[in-house]
Structure formats: C-alpha cells, structure tokens
Coordinates of C-alpha atoms in Angstrom, one line a residue:
M1 CA -0.1 0.0 0.0
I2 CA 0.9 3.7 -0.6
L3 CA 0.5 6.6 1.5
Q4 CA 0.4 10.0 -0.1
I5 CA 0.2 13.3 1.8
I6 CA -0.6 16.4 0.0
K7 CA -0.4 19.9 1.7
L8 CA -1.6 23.0 -0.1
K9 CA -2.2 26.6 0.5
S10 CA -5.5 28.0 -0.7
D11 CA -7.0 31.6 -1.0
L12 CA -10.3 30.2 -0.4
P13 CA -12.3 30.7 3.0
E14 CA -12.6 27.5 4.9
D15 CA -16.4 27.2 4.3
E16 CA -15.9 27.6 0.6
L17 CA -13.0 25.1 0.4
L18 CA -15.1 22.6 2.3
K19 CA -18.2 23.2 0.1
R20 CA -16.0 22.5 -3.1
A21 CA -14.5 19.4 -1.5
K22 CA -18.0 18.0 -0.6
E23 CA -19.1 18.7 -4.3
R24 CA -16.2 16.7 -5.6
E25 CA -16.6 13.8 -3.2
S26 CA -18.2 11.3 -5.4
N27 CA -15.5 11.9 -8.0
F28 CA -12.9 10.7 -5.6
K29 CA -15.1 7.8 -4.3
S30 CA -14.9 6.4 -7.9
I31 CA -11.1 6.4 -8.3
P32 CA -9.8 2.9 -8.9
G33 CA -7.3 1.9 -6.2
L34 CA -8.0 4.7 -3.7
L35 CA -8.8 2.8 -0.4
Q36 CA -9.1 6.1 1.7
K37 CA -8.8 9.7 1.7
Y38 CA -8.6 12.0 4.7
Y39 CA -9.3 15.8 4.2
I40 CA -7.1 17.8 6.5
K41 CA -6.4 21.2 7.9
T42 CA -2.9 21.9 9.2
S43 CA -1.9 24.4 12.0
E44 CA -0.7 26.9 9.3
E45 CA -3.3 29.5 8.3
G46 CA -4.8 28.7 4.8
E47 CA -3.1 25.2 4.7
Y48 CA -5.2 22.1 3.8
G49 CA -4.5 18.9 2.4
G50 CA -5.3 15.3 1.9
V51 CA -4.0 12.0 3.1
Y52 CA -4.5 9.3 0.6
I53 CA -4.1 5.6 0.9
W54 CA -3.7 3.6 -2.4
D55 CA -3.7 0.0 -3.0
S56 CA -0.5 0.4 -5.3
I57 CA 1.9 2.9 -6.7
Q58 CA 0.3 2.3 -10.0
S59 CA -3.1 3.4 -8.9
Q60 CA -1.5 6.4 -7.5
Q61 CA 0.3 7.4 -10.6
N62 CA -2.8 6.7 -12.8
Y63 CA -4.6 9.2 -10.5
Q64 CA -1.8 11.8 -10.7
E65 CA -2.2 11.8 -14.5
S66 CA -6.0 12.0 -14.4
D67 CA -8.0 15.2 -15.2
L68 CA -9.5 15.0 -11.6
A69 CA -5.9 15.4 -10.2
K70 CA -5.0 18.2 -12.6
S71 CA -8.2 20.2 -11.7
I72 CA -7.2 20.5 -8.0
P73 CA -5.2 23.6 -8.3
S74 CA -8.1 25.6 -9.9
A75 CA -10.8 23.9 -7.8
Y76 CA -9.2 25.0 -4.5
A77 CA -7.6 28.2 -5.6
I78 CA -4.1 26.9 -4.6
N79 CA -1.6 29.8 -4.6
K80 CA 1.7 27.9 -4.6
V81 CA 2.9 24.5 -5.6
P82 CA 1.6 21.9 -3.2
D83 CA 3.9 19.8 -1.0
I84 CA 3.6 16.0 -2.0
E85 CA 5.1 13.0 -0.1
I86 CA 4.6 9.5 -1.2
M87 CA 5.6 6.7 1.1
D88 CA 5.2 2.8 1.1
I89 CA 3.2 1.5 4.1
I90 CA 5.3 -1.6 5.5
F91 CA 3.2 -2.4 8.5
Q92 CA -0.4 -1.7 9.6
L93 CA -1.4 -1.8 13.2
R94 CA -5.1 -2.6 12.6
N95 CA -6.9 -4.3 9.6
K96 CA -10.0 -2.2 10.0

C-alpha cells in the first residue's frame, strides 16, 4: 500500500473550500485503487491537504495523470505548488 500526503495553500475561505470538497466527493469515491482519503487542515493559516491510501503505486500514478488530479489547483484556488510526499506502508497496526 502507498501513503500520499498533499499539503496546499488556498486563497479560499474554509467554508468555501469545504463546500467544493464535498461537491467533488463522488469523483474521489470512484477512483480505482483509492482505499481512503482524509481531508485535513494543518495548524498553518490557509493550509489544507489530503492523506490518501492507495492499493498500489500504479493506482496513485494513474490518478496523478488524471483530469481530476489536474483540476485540483483551480478547484481549490491553490496559490503555490503543493507539498507532496509518497511513502510505502510497510506495516499496519489494525486491519479495520
């Protein structure tokens, strides 16, 4: 499994960002290989992100090349290049 963490700075107020995320929720639910996505808010003003759990690096890469992934900067009014980390999950404490 693959863990992907994306942090981004947005010019949107939090309520508008959350509204847009909710509107796009079904698009993310239908991504092949995406096991889970957590929407996050960091302690830094205007910084939000997503924590994704993928079944494989191939699923993550397929998503990265998709129109949905490419639409994120405009959908969330991102004002700088997002910080993206990708890691292998080598051990899992719980199965569910």
